[in-house]
Amino acid sequence: RNMGVSALLCFAVVIKNKLWGLVSCHHGEGPRLIPRTVRSDCLSIVQAFSARLSAMIATKRNQKFAALEENKTAIARLLHPGNALPQQIAAGTDFLLGAVECKGFAMIVDDLVCKSGQTPSDTVIQQICSAAATLMKRGNAV
């Protein structure tokens, strides 16, 4: 009423048996009888929209999964014994960052900091690893 609405017709947009949203129709000139055929057509349109949206969400999820699988395969190919770790990380930067959707990656091997993308300084990375090692020695999860 505070928006000048005196009649309302709503349809639920349902994805995987959960309410995802609503399609809401407002009328400001008093209650109105909407013919059954019009309500039925509106419901059919909203159900078709729900089905299409559900398919789009599933496609997006499948594409993301496929991209992660490609990254995993590419990383496995890069990490072969013939290359030194810094070269492997440099060659696989895009795969490493894409695998976990991050902006930076760092790793310490034999006191050598290997990093790519946006990361803290080497000193800060070493401090983080030292703190994590201390927690692990105390039996804490990191």
PDB file of C-alpha atoms in Angstrom:
ATOM      1  CA  ARG A   1       0.000   0.000   0.000  1.00  0.00           C
ATOM      2  CA  ASN A   2       2.840   2.392   0.706  1.00  0.00           C
ATOM      3  CA  MET A   3       3.912   2.091  -2.949  1.00  0.00           C
ATOM      4  CA  GLY A   4       0.408   2.637  -4.266  1.00  0.00           C
ATOM      5  CA  VAL A   5      -0.010  -1.056  -5.046  1.00  0.00           C
ATOM      6  CA  SER A   6      -3.453  -2.484  -4.464  1.00  0.00           C
ATOM      7  CA  ALA A   7      -3.098  -5.771  -6.363  1.00  0.00           C
ATOM      8  CA  LEU A   8      -0.188  -8.179  -6.628  1.00  0.00           C
ATOM      9  CA  LEU A   9       0.497 -11.377  -8.542  1.00  0.00           C
ATOM     10  CA  CYS A  10       3.702 -13.355  -7.778  1.00  0.00           C
ATOM     11  CA  PHE A  11       5.366 -16.397  -9.306  1.00  0.00           C
ATOM     12  CA  ALA A  12       8.235 -18.288  -7.695  1.00  0.00           C
ATOM     13  CA  VAL A  13      11.452 -18.908  -9.602  1.00  0.00           C
ATOM     14  CA  VAL A  14      12.614 -22.279  -8.277  1.00  0.00           C
ATOM     15  CA  ILE A  15      16.048 -23.802  -8.904  1.00  0.00           C
ATOM     16  CA  LYS A  16      16.818 -27.302  -7.529  1.00  0.00           C
ATOM     17  CA  ASN A  17      13.674 -27.211  -5.389  1.00  0.00           C
ATOM     18  CA  LYS A  18      14.783 -23.982  -3.690  1.00  0.00           C
ATOM     19  CA  LEU A  19      13.359 -20.512  -4.060  1.00  0.00           C
ATOM     20  CA  TRP A  20      15.782 -18.533  -6.220  1.00  0.00           C
ATOM     21  CA  GLY A  21      13.626 -15.464  -6.812  1.00  0.00           C
ATOM     22  CA  LEU A  22      10.197 -14.045  -7.592  1.00  0.00           C
ATOM     23  CA  VAL A  23       8.492 -12.517 -10.574  1.00  0.00           C
ATOM     24  CA  SER A  24       6.126  -9.934  -9.195  1.00  0.00           C
ATOM     25  CA  CYS A  25       3.351  -8.080 -11.041  1.00  0.00           C
ATOM     26  CA  HIS A  26       1.836  -4.963  -9.434  1.00  0.00           C
ATOM     27  CA  HIS A  27      -1.376  -3.080 -10.157  1.00  0.00           C
ATOM     28  CA  GLY A  28      -2.240   0.277  -8.640  1.00  0.00           C
ATOM     29  CA  GLU A  29      -5.879   0.774  -9.597  1.00  0.00           C
ATOM     30  CA  GLY A  30      -7.589  -1.691  -7.291  1.00  0.00           C
ATOM     31  CA  PRO A  31      -8.001  -5.468  -7.326  1.00  0.00           C
ATOM     32  CA  ARG A  32      -8.395  -7.060 -10.704  1.00  0.00           C
ATOM     33  CA  LEU A  33      -9.357 -10.539 -11.790  1.00  0.00           C
ATOM     34  CA  ILE A  34      -6.694 -12.058 -14.028  1.00  0.00           C
ATOM     35  CA  PRO A  35      -8.141 -14.721 -16.344  1.00  0.00           C
ATOM     36  CA  ARG A  36      -6.998 -18.284 -15.637  1.00  0.00           C
ATOM     37  CA  THR A  37      -5.427 -18.573 -19.094  1.00  0.00           C
ATOM     38  CA  VAL A  38      -3.259 -15.492 -18.491  1.00  0.00           C
ATOM     39  CA  ARG A  39      -2.171 -16.771 -15.051  1.00  0.00           C
ATOM     40  CA  SER A  40      -1.422 -20.171 -16.593  1.00  0.00           C
ATOM     41  CA  ASP A  41       0.618 -18.576 -19.402  1.00  0.00           C
ATOM     42  CA  CYS A  42       2.563 -16.470 -16.875  1.00  0.00           C
ATOM     43  CA  LEU A  43       3.266 -19.570 -14.802  1.00  0.00           C
ATOM     44  CA  SER A  44       4.488 -21.428 -17.913  1.00  0.00           C
ATOM     45  CA  ILE A  45       6.811 -18.544 -18.798  1.00  0.00           C
ATOM     46  CA  VAL A  46       8.255 -18.441 -15.277  1.00  0.00           C
ATOM     47  CA  GLN A  47       8.723 -22.231 -15.242  1.00  0.00           C
ATOM     48  CA  ALA A  48      10.497 -22.066 -18.606  1.00  0.00           C
ATOM     49  CA  PHE A  49      12.693 -19.274 -17.255  1.00  0.00           C
ATOM     50  CA  SER A  50      13.491 -21.396 -14.159  1.00  0.00           C
ATOM     51  CA  ALA A  51      14.436 -24.363 -16.343  1.00  0.00           C
ATOM     52  CA  ARG A  52      16.646 -22.213 -18.589  1.00  0.00           C
ATOM     53  CA  LEU A  53      18.322 -20.552 -15.612  1.00  0.00           C
ATOM     54  CA  SER A  54      18.934 -23.939 -13.992  1.00  0.00           C
ATOM     55  CA  ALA A  55      20.546 -25.176 -17.225  1.00  0.00           C
ATOM     56  CA  MET A  56      22.739 -22.064 -17.418  1.00  0.00           C
ATOM     57  CA  ILE A  57      23.886 -22.532 -13.813  1.00  0.00           C
ATOM     58  CA  ALA A  58      24.688 -26.207 -14.471  1.00  0.00           C
ATOM     59  CA  THR A  59      26.614 -25.319 -17.644  1.00  0.00           C
ATOM     60  CA  LYS A  60      28.637 -22.691 -15.781  1.00  0.00           C
ATOM     61  CA  ARG A  61      29.410 -25.188 -12.982  1.00  0.00           C
ATOM     62  CA  ASN A  62      30.461 -27.839 -15.537  1.00  0.00           C
ATOM     63  CA  GLN A  63      32.687 -25.350 -17.374  1.00  0.00           C
ATOM     64  CA  LYS A  64      34.349 -24.369 -14.110  1.00  0.00           C
ATOM     65  CA  PHE A  65      34.927 -28.027 -13.216  1.00  0.00           C
ATOM     66  CA  ALA A  66      36.376 -28.734 -16.675  1.00  0.00           C
ATOM     67  CA  ALA A  67      38.719 -25.738 -16.373  1.00  0.00           C
ATOM     68  CA  LEU A  68      39.913 -26.970 -12.974  1.00  0.00           C
ATOM     69  CA  GLU A  69      40.555 -30.423 -14.428  1.00  0.00           C
ATOM     70  CA  GLU A  70      42.551 -28.852 -17.285  1.00  0.00           C
ATOM     71  CA  ASN A  71      44.588 -26.848 -14.762  1.00  0.00           C
ATOM     72  CA  LYS A  72      45.264 -29.959 -12.699  1.00  0.00           C
ATOM     73  CA  THR A  73      46.466 -31.840 -15.777  1.00  0.00           C
ATOM     74  CA  ALA A  74      48.660 -28.933 -16.908  1.00  0.00           C
ATOM     75  CA  ILE A  75      50.215 -28.589 -13.444  1.00  0.00           C
ATOM     76  CA  ALA A  76      50.954 -32.318 -13.333  1.00  0.00           C
ATOM     77  CA  ARG A  77      52.701 -32.067 -16.738  1.00  0.00           C
ATOM     78  CA  LEU A  78      54.779 -29.093 -15.587  1.00  0.00           C
ATOM     79  CA  LEU A  79      55.960 -30.689 -12.368  1.00  0.00           C
ATOM     80  CA  HIS A  80      58.254 -33.307 -13.834  1.00  0.00           C
ATOM     81  CA  PRO A  81      61.689 -34.080 -12.367  1.00  0.00           C
ATOM     82  CA  GLY A  82      63.624 -32.565 -15.290  1.00  0.00           C
ATOM     83  CA  ASN A  83      62.915 -28.931 -14.381  1.00  0.00           C
ATOM     84  CA  ALA A  84      63.983 -26.990 -11.315  1.00  0.00           C
ATOM     85  CA  LEU A  85      61.067 -25.845  -9.173  1.00  0.00           C
ATOM     86  CA  PRO A  86      61.442 -22.089  -9.888  1.00  0.00           C
ATOM     87  CA  GLN A  87      61.218 -22.729 -13.650  1.00  0.00           C
ATOM     88  CA  GLN A  88      58.222 -25.018 -13.136  1.00  0.00           C
ATOM     89  CA  ILE A  89      56.390 -22.374 -11.119  1.00  0.00           C
ATOM     90  CA  ALA A  90      57.259 -19.660 -13.624  1.00  0.00           C
ATOM     91  CA  ALA A  91      56.012 -21.812 -16.509  1.00  0.00           C
ATOM     92  CA  GLY A  92      52.817 -22.772 -14.686  1.00  0.00           C
ATOM     93  CA  THR A  93      51.820 -19.419 -13.187  1.00  0.00           C
ATOM     94  CA  ASP A  94      48.499 -19.156 -15.022  1.00  0.00           C
ATOM     95  CA  PHE A  95      47.575 -22.740 -14.153  1.00  0.00           C
ATOM     96  CA  LEU A  96      48.523 -22.359 -10.482  1.00  0.00           C
ATOM     97  CA  LEU A  97      46.638 -19.101 -10.039  1.00  0.00           C
ATOM     98  CA  GLY A  98      43.620 -20.354 -11.980  1.00  0.00           C
ATOM     99  CA  ALA A  99      43.404 -23.606 -10.048  1.00  0.00           C
ATOM    100  CA  VAL A 100      42.427 -21.872  -6.823  1.00  0.00           C
ATOM    101  CA  GLU A 101      41.188 -18.517  -8.147  1.00  0.00           C
ATOM    102  CA  CYS A 102      43.849 -16.449  -6.420  1.00  0.00           C
ATOM    103  CA  LYS A 103      46.068 -13.528  -7.369  1.00  0.00           C
ATOM    104  CA  GLY A 104      49.320 -14.880  -5.996  1.00  0.00           C
ATOM    105  CA  PHE A 105      51.146 -18.088  -5.170  1.00  0.00           C
ATOM    106  CA  ALA A 106      54.184 -18.688  -2.956  1.00  0.00           C
ATOM    107  CA  MET A 107      56.114 -21.759  -1.929  1.00  0.00           C
ATOM    108  CA  ILE A 108      59.320 -22.332   0.017  1.00  0.00           C
ATOM    109  CA  VAL A 109      61.613 -25.186  -0.979  1.00  0.00           C
ATOM    110  CA  ASP A 110      65.016 -25.564   0.676  1.00  0.00           C
ATOM    111  CA  ASP A 111      64.801 -21.967   1.988  1.00  0.00           C
ATOM    112  CA  LEU A 112      64.223 -20.685  -1.555  1.00  0.00           C
ATOM    113  CA  VAL A 113      61.025 -18.628  -1.934  1.00  0.00           C
ATOM    114  CA  CYS A 114      59.306 -19.348  -5.250  1.00  0.00           C
ATOM    115  CA  LYS A 115      56.393 -17.037  -5.972  1.00  0.00           C
ATOM    116  CA  SER A 116      54.234 -15.667  -8.711  1.00  0.00           C
ATOM    117  CA  GLY A 117      51.529 -13.028  -8.998  1.00  0.00           C
ATOM    118  CA  GLN A 118      50.632 -10.696  -6.141  1.00  0.00           C
ATOM    119  CA  THR A 119      52.346 -11.928  -2.971  1.00  0.00           C
ATOM    120  CA  PRO A 120      53.851 -10.498   0.201  1.00  0.00           C
ATOM    121  CA  SER A 121      57.591  -9.954   0.421  1.00  0.00           C
ATOM    122  CA  ASP A 122      59.913 -12.937   0.812  1.00  0.00           C
ATOM    123  CA  THR A 123      60.462 -11.984   4.464  1.00  0.00           C
ATOM    124  CA  VAL A 124      56.737 -11.974   5.225  1.00  0.00           C
ATOM    125  CA  ILE A 125      56.259 -15.295   3.397  1.00  0.00           C
ATOM    126  CA  GLN A 126      59.058 -16.841   5.464  1.00  0.00           C
ATOM    127  CA  GLN A 127      57.495 -15.459   8.682  1.00  0.00           C
ATOM    128  CA  ILE A 128      54.125 -16.964   7.761  1.00  0.00           C
ATOM    129  CA  CYS A 129      55.712 -20.361   7.074  1.00  0.00           C
ATOM    130  CA  SER A 130      57.670 -20.186  10.332  1.00  0.00           C
ATOM    131  CA  ALA A 131      54.512 -19.385  12.309  1.00  0.00           C
ATOM    132  CA  ALA A 132      52.643 -22.224  10.562  1.00  0.00           C
ATOM    133  CA  ALA A 133      55.475 -24.658  11.324  1.00  0.00           C
ATOM    134  CA  THR A 134      55.402 -23.632  15.008  1.00  0.00           C
ATOM    135  CA  LEU A 135      51.647 -24.209  15.177  1.00  0.00           C
ATOM    136  CA  MET A 136      51.994 -27.597  13.502  1.00  0.00           C
ATOM    137  CA  LYS A 137      54.716 -28.660  15.980  1.00  0.00           C
ATOM    138  CA  ARG A 138      52.245 -27.846  18.776  1.00  0.00           C
ATOM    139  CA  GLY A 139      49.672 -30.106  17.129  1.00  0.00           C
ATOM    140  CA  ASN A 140      47.441 -27.329  15.820  1.00  0.00           C
ATOM    141  CA  ALA A 141      45.796 -27.491  12.424  1.00  0.00           C
ATOM    142  CA  VAL A 142      46.950 -24.839   9.965  1.00  0.00           C
TER     143      VAL A 142
END
